[in-house]
PDB file of C-alpha atoms in Angstrom:
ATOM      1  CA  GLU A1192     129.076 106.836 102.573  1.00  0.00           C
ATOM      2  CA  THR A1193     125.531 105.141 101.387  1.00  0.00           C
ATOM      3  CA  GLY A1194     121.998 105.278 102.656  1.00  0.00           C
ATOM      4  CA  VAL A1195     121.213 107.669 105.367  1.00  0.00           C
ATOM      5  CA  THR A1196     123.456 108.644 108.839  1.00  0.00           C
ATOM      6  CA  GLN A1197     123.697 109.943 111.693  1.00  0.00           C
ATOM      7  CA  THR A1198     126.185 111.761 114.035  1.00  0.00           C
ATOM      8  CA  PRO A1199     127.529 111.536 116.925  1.00  0.00           C
ATOM      9  CA  ARG A1200     125.745 107.958 117.465  1.00  0.00           C
ATOM     10  CA  HIS A1201     126.039 109.333 121.249  1.00  0.00           C
ATOM     11  CA  LEU A1202     124.791 111.189 123.543  1.00  0.00           C
ATOM     12  CA  VAL A1203     125.581 113.184 126.891  1.00  0.00           C
ATOM     13  CA  MET A1204     124.283 116.614 128.182  1.00  0.00           C
ATOM     14  CA  GLY A1205     123.629 118.103 131.063  1.00  0.00           C
ATOM     15  CA  MET A1206     120.272 120.583 130.506  1.00  0.00           C
ATOM     16  CA  THR A1207     122.165 123.896 129.881  1.00  0.00           C
ATOM     17  CA  ASN A1208     124.082 121.999 127.349  1.00  0.00           C
ATOM     18  CA  LYS A1209     123.731 123.372 123.637  1.00  0.00           C
ATOM     19  CA  LYS A1210     124.519 120.386 121.215  1.00  0.00           C
ATOM     20  CA  SER A1211     123.194 119.866 117.497  1.00  0.00           C
ATOM     21  CA  LEU A1212     122.762 116.823 116.033  1.00  0.00           C
ATOM     22  CA  LYS A1213     123.224 116.216 112.149  1.00  0.00           C
ATOM     23  CA  CYS A1214     121.761 113.875 109.569  1.00  0.00           C
ATOM     24  CA  GLU A1215     122.872 112.938 106.388  1.00  0.00           C
ATOM     25  CA  GLN A1216     120.937 111.080 103.157  1.00  0.00           C
ATOM     26  CA  HIS A1217     123.388 110.421 100.018  1.00  0.00           C
ATOM     27  CA  LEU A1218     119.444 108.909  98.542  1.00  0.00           C
ATOM     28  CA  GLY A1219     118.890 111.658  96.901  1.00  0.00           C
ATOM     29  CA  HIS A1220     115.349 112.425  98.181  1.00  0.00           C
ATOM     30  CA  ASN A1221     113.533 115.170  98.297  1.00  0.00           C
ATOM     31  CA  ALA A1222     112.544 114.913 102.591  1.00  0.00           C
ATOM     32  CA  MET A1223     114.014 114.341 105.812  1.00  0.00           C
ATOM     33  CA  TYR A1224     112.953 114.326 109.550  1.00  0.00           C
ATOM     34  CA  TRP A1225     113.152 114.067 112.626  1.00  0.00           C
ATOM     35  CA  TYR A1226     111.755 111.073 114.990  1.00  0.00           C
ATOM     36  CA  LYS A1227     111.710 111.132 118.584  1.00  0.00           C
ATOM     37  CA  GLN A1228     111.612 107.191 120.794  1.00  0.00           C
ATOM     38  CA  SER A1229     111.550 106.848 124.113  1.00  0.00           C
ATOM     39  CA  ALA A1230     110.946 103.843 125.793  1.00  0.00           C
ATOM     40  CA  LYS A1231     107.137 102.862 126.048  1.00  0.00           C
ATOM     41  CA  LYS A1232     106.255 105.153 123.404  1.00  0.00           C
ATOM     42  CA  PRO A1233     105.691 104.714 119.751  1.00  0.00           C
ATOM     43  CA  LEU A1234     107.871 107.028 117.075  1.00  0.00           C
ATOM     44  CA  GLU A1235     107.079 110.327 117.573  1.00  0.00           C
ATOM     45  CA  LEU A1236     107.333 112.432 114.183  1.00  0.00           C
ATOM     46  CA  MET A1237     109.006 115.663 115.311  1.00  0.00           C
ATOM     47  CA  PHE A1238     109.190 117.102 111.718  1.00  0.00           C
ATOM     48  CA  VAL A1239     109.969 117.057 108.714  1.00  0.00           C
ATOM     49  CA  TYR A1240     111.060 118.346 105.568  1.00  0.00           C
ATOM     50  CA  SER A1241     110.656 118.436 102.266  1.00  0.00           C
ATOM     51  CA  LEU A1242     113.016 120.724  99.843  1.00  0.00           C
ATOM     52  CA  GLU A1243     114.498 123.002 102.640  1.00  0.00           C
ATOM     53  CA  GLU A1244     111.190 123.651 104.033  1.00  0.00           C
ATOM     54  CA  ARG A1245     109.639 122.510 107.178  1.00  0.00           C
ATOM     55  CA  VAL A1246     105.773 120.903 106.294  1.00  0.00           C
ATOM     56  CA  GLU A1247     105.504 119.594 109.184  1.00  0.00           C
ATOM     57  CA  ASN A1248     105.756 120.564 112.997  1.00  0.00           C
ATOM     58  CA  ASN A1249     104.076 118.727 115.737  1.00  0.00           C
ATOM     59  CA  SER A1250     104.064 120.578 118.579  1.00  0.00           C
ATOM     60  CA  VAL A1251     107.746 120.076 119.845  1.00  0.00           C
ATOM     61  CA  PRO A1252     108.511 122.257 122.344  1.00  0.00           C
ATOM     62  CA  SER A1253     111.242 124.911 121.005  1.00  0.00           C
ATOM     63  CA  ARG A1254     113.997 124.083 122.898  1.00  0.00           C
ATOM     64  CA  PHE A1255     113.870 121.910 119.665  1.00  0.00           C
ATOM     65  CA  SER A1256     115.535 123.569 117.262  1.00  0.00           C
ATOM     66  CA  PRO A1257     115.193 121.858 112.438  1.00  0.00           C
ATOM     67  CA  GLU A1258     117.574 122.940 110.220  1.00  0.00           C
ATOM     68  CA  CYS A1259     117.157 122.045 106.895  1.00  0.00           C
ATOM     69  CA  PRO A1260     120.589 124.189 105.084  1.00  0.00           C
ATOM     70  CA  ASN A1261     119.110 121.471 102.259  1.00  0.00           C
ATOM     71  CA  SER A1262     117.497 118.214 101.089  1.00  0.00           C
ATOM     72  CA  SER A1263     120.706 116.303 102.603  1.00  0.00           C
ATOM     73  CA  HIS A1264     121.712 116.704 105.495  1.00  0.00           C
ATOM     74  CA  LEU A1265     119.496 117.832 109.050  1.00  0.00           C
ATOM     75  CA  PHE A1266     120.315 119.078 111.910  1.00  0.00           C
ATOM     76  CA  LEU A1267     118.383 119.636 115.117  1.00  0.00           C
ATOM     77  CA  HIS A1268     119.906 122.038 117.934  1.00  0.00           C
ATOM     78  CA  LEU A1269     119.303 120.899 121.681  1.00  0.00           C
ATOM     79  CA  HIS A1270     119.341 123.320 124.929  1.00  0.00           C
ATOM     80  CA  THR A1271     118.058 123.156 127.884  1.00  0.00           C
ATOM     81  CA  LEU A1272     116.797 119.899 127.127  1.00  0.00           C
ATOM     82  CA  GLN A1273     115.014 118.354 130.019  1.00  0.00           C
ATOM     83  CA  PRO A1274     115.324 114.287 131.311  1.00  0.00           C
ATOM     84  CA  GLU A1275     112.609 113.296 129.807  1.00  0.00           C
ATOM     85  CA  ASP A1276     113.466 114.601 126.427  1.00  0.00           C
ATOM     86  CA  SER A1277     115.977 111.912 126.780  1.00  0.00           C
ATOM     87  CA  ALA A1278     115.491 109.699 124.304  1.00  0.00           C
ATOM     88  CA  LEU A1279     116.629 107.007 120.262  1.00  0.00           C
ATOM     89  CA  TYR A1280     116.348 110.743 117.965  1.00  0.00           C
ATOM     90  CA  LEU A1281     116.594 108.743 114.424  1.00  0.00           C
ATOM     91  CA  CYS A1282     116.230 110.992 110.933  1.00  0.00           C
ATOM     92  CA  ALA A1283     114.967 109.596 108.257  1.00  0.00           C
ATOM     93  CA  SER A1284     114.523 110.688 104.611  1.00  0.00           C
ATOM     94  CA  SER A1285     112.374 110.063 101.415  1.00  0.00           C
ATOM     95  CA  PRO A1286     110.783 111.488  97.647  1.00  0.00           C
ATOM     96  CA  TYR A1287     108.422 113.942  98.615  1.00  0.00           C
ATOM     97  CA  GLN A1288     105.182 114.493  96.620  1.00  0.00           C
ATOM     98  CA  GLY A1289     103.085 115.993  99.424  1.00  0.00           C
ATOM     99  CA  THR A1290     102.255 112.540 100.692  1.00  0.00           C
ATOM    100  CA  PHE A1291     104.029 110.271 103.174  1.00  0.00           C
ATOM    101  CA  THR A1292     102.652 107.844 100.588  1.00  0.00           C
ATOM    102  CA  ASN A1293     106.728 106.591 100.120  1.00  0.00           C
ATOM    103  CA  GLU A1294     108.932 104.669 101.975  1.00  0.00           C
ATOM    104  CA  GLN A1295     110.638 106.124 104.285  1.00  0.00           C
ATOM    105  CA  PHE A1296     115.085 105.365 105.015  1.00  0.00           C
ATOM    106  CA  PHE A1297     115.853 105.200 108.725  1.00  0.00           C
ATOM    107  CA  GLY A1298     119.438 106.462 109.876  1.00  0.00           C
ATOM    108  CA  PRO A1299     121.465 104.575 112.961  1.00  0.00           C
ATOM    109  CA  GLY A1300     119.309 107.034 116.042  1.00  0.00           C
ATOM    110  CA  THR A1301     120.992 108.651 117.810  1.00  0.00           C
ATOM    111  CA  ARG A1302     121.383 108.211 122.032  1.00  0.00           C
ATOM    112  CA  LEU A1303     120.659 111.085 123.972  1.00  0.00           C
ATOM    113  CA  THR A1304     121.550 111.185 127.220  1.00  0.00           C
ATOM    114  CA  VAL A1305     119.782 114.143 129.569  1.00  0.00           C
ATOM    115  CA  LEU A1306     121.356 114.601 132.656  1.00  0.00           C
TER     116      LEU A1306
ATOM    117  CA  GLN B 236      95.684 110.152 116.742  1.00  0.00           C
ATOM    118  CA  GLN B 237      98.121 107.358 116.540  1.00  0.00           C
ATOM    119  CA  PRO B 238      97.024 104.261 115.483  1.00  0.00           C
ATOM    120  CA  VAL B 239      96.434 101.436 118.347  1.00  0.00           C
ATOM    121  CA  GLN B 240      98.040  98.533 116.995  1.00  0.00           C
ATOM    122  CA  SER B 241      96.930  94.288 118.750  1.00  0.00           C
ATOM    123  CA  PRO B 242      98.264  92.531 120.802  1.00  0.00           C
ATOM    124  CA  GLN B 243     101.169  94.469 122.381  1.00  0.00           C
ATOM    125  CA  ALA B 244     103.562  91.372 122.535  1.00  0.00           C
ATOM    126  CA  VAL B 245     103.276  87.755 120.691  1.00  0.00           C
ATOM    127  CA  ILE B 246     105.404  85.009 121.230  1.00  0.00           C
ATOM    128  CA  LEU B 247     105.658  82.400 118.591  1.00  0.00           C
ATOM    129  CA  ARG B 248     107.398  79.200 118.119  1.00  0.00           C
ATOM    130  CA  GLU B 249     109.552  78.598 114.935  1.00  0.00           C
ATOM    131  CA  GLY B 250     106.790  78.007 111.585  1.00  0.00           C
ATOM    132  CA  GLU B 251     104.450  79.571 113.308  1.00  0.00           C
ATOM    133  CA  ASP B 252     101.926  82.015 111.989  1.00  0.00           C
ATOM    134  CA  ALA B 253     101.295  85.838 113.223  1.00  0.00           C
ATOM    135  CA  VAL B 254      98.935  88.153 112.683  1.00  0.00           C
ATOM    136  CA  ILE B 255      99.598  91.963 113.552  1.00  0.00           C
ATOM    137  CA  ASN B 256      97.299  95.193 113.397  1.00  0.00           C
ATOM    138  CA  CYS B 257      96.497  97.985 112.758  1.00  0.00           C
ATOM    139  CA  SER B 258      93.250 100.456 113.878  1.00  0.00           C
ATOM    140  CA  SER B 259      92.531 104.510 113.632  1.00  0.00           C
ATOM    141  CA  SER B 260      90.721 106.208 114.256  1.00  0.00           C
ATOM    142  CA  LYS B 261      90.214 109.088 111.454  1.00  0.00           C
ATOM    143  CA  ALA B 262      89.734 107.574 107.927  1.00  0.00           C
ATOM    144  CA  LEU B 263      93.206 106.725 105.832  1.00  0.00           C
ATOM    145  CA  TYR B 264      94.717 107.664 103.005  1.00  0.00           C
ATOM    146  CA  SER B 265      97.089 104.723 103.218  1.00  0.00           C
ATOM    147  CA  VAL B 266      99.061 102.384 105.790  1.00  0.00           C
ATOM    148  CA  HIS B 267     102.926 101.510 105.879  1.00  0.00           C
ATOM    149  CA  TRP B 268     103.965  99.178 107.590  1.00  0.00           C
ATOM    150  CA  TYR B 269     107.893  99.262 109.600  1.00  0.00           C
ATOM    151  CA  ARG B 270     109.345  96.268 111.860  1.00  0.00           C
ATOM    152  CA  GLN B 271     112.913  97.810 113.859  1.00  0.00           C
ATOM    153  CA  LYS B 272     115.217  95.598 115.846  1.00  0.00           C
ATOM    154  CA  HIS B 273     117.044  95.220 119.164  1.00  0.00           C
ATOM    155  CA  GLY B 274     119.241  98.622 118.433  1.00  0.00           C
ATOM    156  CA  GLU B 275     118.437  99.393 114.611  1.00  0.00           C
ATOM    157  CA  ALA B 276     117.216 100.965 112.767  1.00  0.00           C
ATOM    158  CA  PRO B 277     112.872 100.686 111.450  1.00  0.00           C
ATOM    159  CA  VAL B 278     113.169  99.093 107.865  1.00  0.00           C
ATOM    160  CA  PHE B 279     110.881  99.539 105.139  1.00  0.00           C
ATOM    161  CA  LEU B 280     108.793  96.014 104.873  1.00  0.00           C
ATOM    162  CA  MET B 281     105.364  97.317 102.911  1.00  0.00           C
ATOM    163  CA  ILE B 282     102.931 100.436 102.244  1.00  0.00           C
ATOM    164  CA  LEU B 283      98.999  99.810 101.158  1.00  0.00           C
ATOM    165  CA  LEU B 284      97.157 102.228  99.732  1.00  0.00           C
ATOM    166  CA  ARG B 285      93.842 103.496 100.044  1.00  0.00           C
ATOM    167  CA  GLY B 286      90.982 101.236  97.417  1.00  0.00           C
ATOM    168  CA  GLY B 287      92.155  97.770  99.880  1.00  0.00           C
ATOM    169  CA  GLU B 288      94.326  97.192  98.385  1.00  0.00           C
ATOM    170  CA  GLN B 289      96.559  93.149  99.506  1.00  0.00           C
ATOM    171  CA  LYS B 290     100.441  92.939  99.158  1.00  0.00           C
ATOM    172  CA  GLY B 291     103.018  90.865  99.881  1.00  0.00           C
ATOM    173  CA  HIS B 292     106.008  89.756  99.699  1.00  0.00           C
ATOM    174  CA  ASP B 293     107.352  86.764 100.794  1.00  0.00           C
ATOM    175  CA  LYS B 294     106.185  85.415 103.906  1.00  0.00           C
ATOM    176  CA  ILE B 295     104.810  88.192 105.104  1.00  0.00           C
ATOM    177  CA  SER B 296     102.252  89.962 103.316  1.00  0.00           C
ATOM    178  CA  ALA B 297      98.858  92.952 104.486  1.00  0.00           C
ATOM    179  CA  SER B 298      96.122  94.168 104.024  1.00  0.00           C
ATOM    180  CA  PHE B 299      94.150  97.275 104.208  1.00  0.00           C
ATOM    181  CA  ASN B 300      90.074  98.256 105.065  1.00  0.00           C
ATOM    182  CA  GLU B 301      89.359 101.708 104.765  1.00  0.00           C
ATOM    183  CA  LYS B 302      85.395 100.610 105.604  1.00  0.00           C
ATOM    184  CA  LYS B 303      87.024  99.756 108.853  1.00  0.00           C
ATOM    185  CA  GLN B 304      90.041 101.884 108.862  1.00  0.00           C
ATOM    186  CA  GLN B 305      92.648  99.000 109.766  1.00  0.00           C
ATOM    187  CA  SER B 306      95.234  96.822 108.675  1.00  0.00           C
ATOM    188  CA  SER B 307      96.839  93.149 108.996  1.00  0.00           C
ATOM    189  CA  LEU B 308     100.141  92.168 108.944  1.00  0.00           C
ATOM    190  CA  TYR B 309     100.185  88.660 108.288  1.00  0.00           C
ATOM    191  CA  LEU B 310     103.155  86.484 109.476  1.00  0.00           C
ATOM    192  CA  THR B 311     104.026  82.906 108.207  1.00  0.00           C
ATOM    193  CA  ALA B 312     105.918  79.998 108.722  1.00  0.00           C
ATOM    194  CA  SER B 313     108.087  83.188 110.614  1.00  0.00           C
ATOM    195  CA  GLN B 314     111.508  82.250 111.125  1.00  0.00           C
ATOM    196  CA  LEU B 315     114.037  83.423 113.380  1.00  0.00           C
ATOM    197  CA  SER B 316     114.991  86.507 111.629  1.00  0.00           C
ATOM    198  CA  TYR B 317     110.997  87.548 111.814  1.00  0.00           C
ATOM    199  CA  SER B 318     111.770  88.608 115.829  1.00  0.00           C
ATOM    200  CA  GLY B 319     111.647  92.276 116.128  1.00  0.00           C
ATOM    201  CA  THR B 320     108.725  94.785 116.863  1.00  0.00           C
ATOM    202  CA  TYR B 321     106.548  95.509 114.254  1.00  0.00           C
ATOM    203  CA  PHE B 322     105.112  99.311 114.076  1.00  0.00           C
ATOM    204  CA  CYS B 323     101.899 100.345 111.807  1.00  0.00           C
ATOM    205  CA  GLY B 324     102.591 104.191 110.044  1.00  0.00           C
ATOM    206  CA  THR B 325      98.898 105.563 108.993  1.00  0.00           C
ATOM    207  CA  GLU B 326      98.762 108.496 106.888  1.00  0.00           C
ATOM    208  CA  SER B 327      95.200 110.937 107.146  1.00  0.00           C
ATOM    209  CA  ASP B 328      92.693 111.399 103.874  1.00  0.00           C
ATOM    210  CA  THR B 329      92.399 114.523 105.133  1.00  0.00           C
ATOM    211  CA  GLY B 330      95.840 116.415 105.195  1.00  0.00           C
ATOM    212  CA  ASN B 331      99.727 115.872 105.931  1.00  0.00           C
ATOM    213  CA  GLN B 332      99.353 113.975 108.887  1.00  0.00           C
ATOM    214  CA  PHE B 333     100.938 111.005 109.428  1.00  0.00           C
ATOM    215  CA  TYR B 334     101.831 108.768 112.898  1.00  0.00           C
ATOM    216  CA  PHE B 335     103.299 105.356 113.652  1.00  0.00           C
ATOM    217  CA  GLY B 336     100.809 103.264 116.189  1.00  0.00           C
ATOM    218  CA  THR B 337     101.925 101.799 119.814  1.00  0.00           C
ATOM    219  CA  GLY B 338     104.587  98.429 117.966  1.00  0.00           C
ATOM    220  CA  THR B 339     104.430  95.550 118.582  1.00  0.00           C
ATOM    221  CA  SER B 340     106.865  93.000 119.746  1.00  0.00           C
ATOM    222  CA  LEU B 341     106.735  89.747 118.028  1.00  0.00           C
ATOM    223  CA  THR B 342     109.173  86.939 119.185  1.00  0.00           C
ATOM    224  CA  VAL B 343     110.074  83.682 117.077  1.00  0.00           C
ATOM    225  CA  ILE B 344     111.538  80.343 119.382  1.00  0.00           C
ATOM    226  CA  PRO B 345     113.243  77.566 118.326  1.00  0.00           C
TER     227      PRO B 345
END
C-alpha cells in the first residue's frame, strides 16, 4: 500500500448505529486530518492530529469522535449521526511543524450515507 | 473565515486561458491550491507563502498578494486534463487556522 488509504470506501448506516472510519498513511508524515465534503459546500476541516495529539477541532459535534493511536493511523468514530452528516469524509496527511505550510496528501474518501 | 473563490464555474475551450481568484477577509500566511477531479481525492498543485511570491509549473501558475489577502491561479493554454474543481486553502497568520475556499468548477471542452 502506498499513500493514504481509507476504509471503508462506502458506508450506509442508520441514525442509531455506531461505526468507525479508518485512515492509514504510508508516507512517514507526522500529521493527519479529517475533512468533511458535502455537496455544494467547501471542504470542512474537522480535526488535525500532530504526533498523535489533537491540534485542531473546528467545533465538530460530539457524535464525531476522532482517535489517533499512532502517526500512521487515524480513526473517526461515528454514533447517533443525523441525515445531514451524509457526506464524503476525506483523510489527509502531511509533514507538520506547527503550521499548515506543507502539501497535504488526501485519501480516496469514505462516502457516508445516514438513513 | 473561509475564503471566497470566483468565478464559481467556468467553461473553456481547449487552448484558452483562465484565472481563478481566492479572496480572504483575514491576513494570510500561506495559500494552497488543489484540484479535485470528479470522484477523486484533491491533488496538490502549489503553496505560496507570504511575501508576494509567484509560483508555477508547466502552464499553471499562481500569485499571492498579501496586502489584498488574495491569490490568483492562472491556467494557460488549457487542456482537457485541467477539468475539475479547484480549491484554494488559506492559512491565517494569527494562528493555526486553515480553511478551504468555496471551489471553482472548471470544464475544458474540445
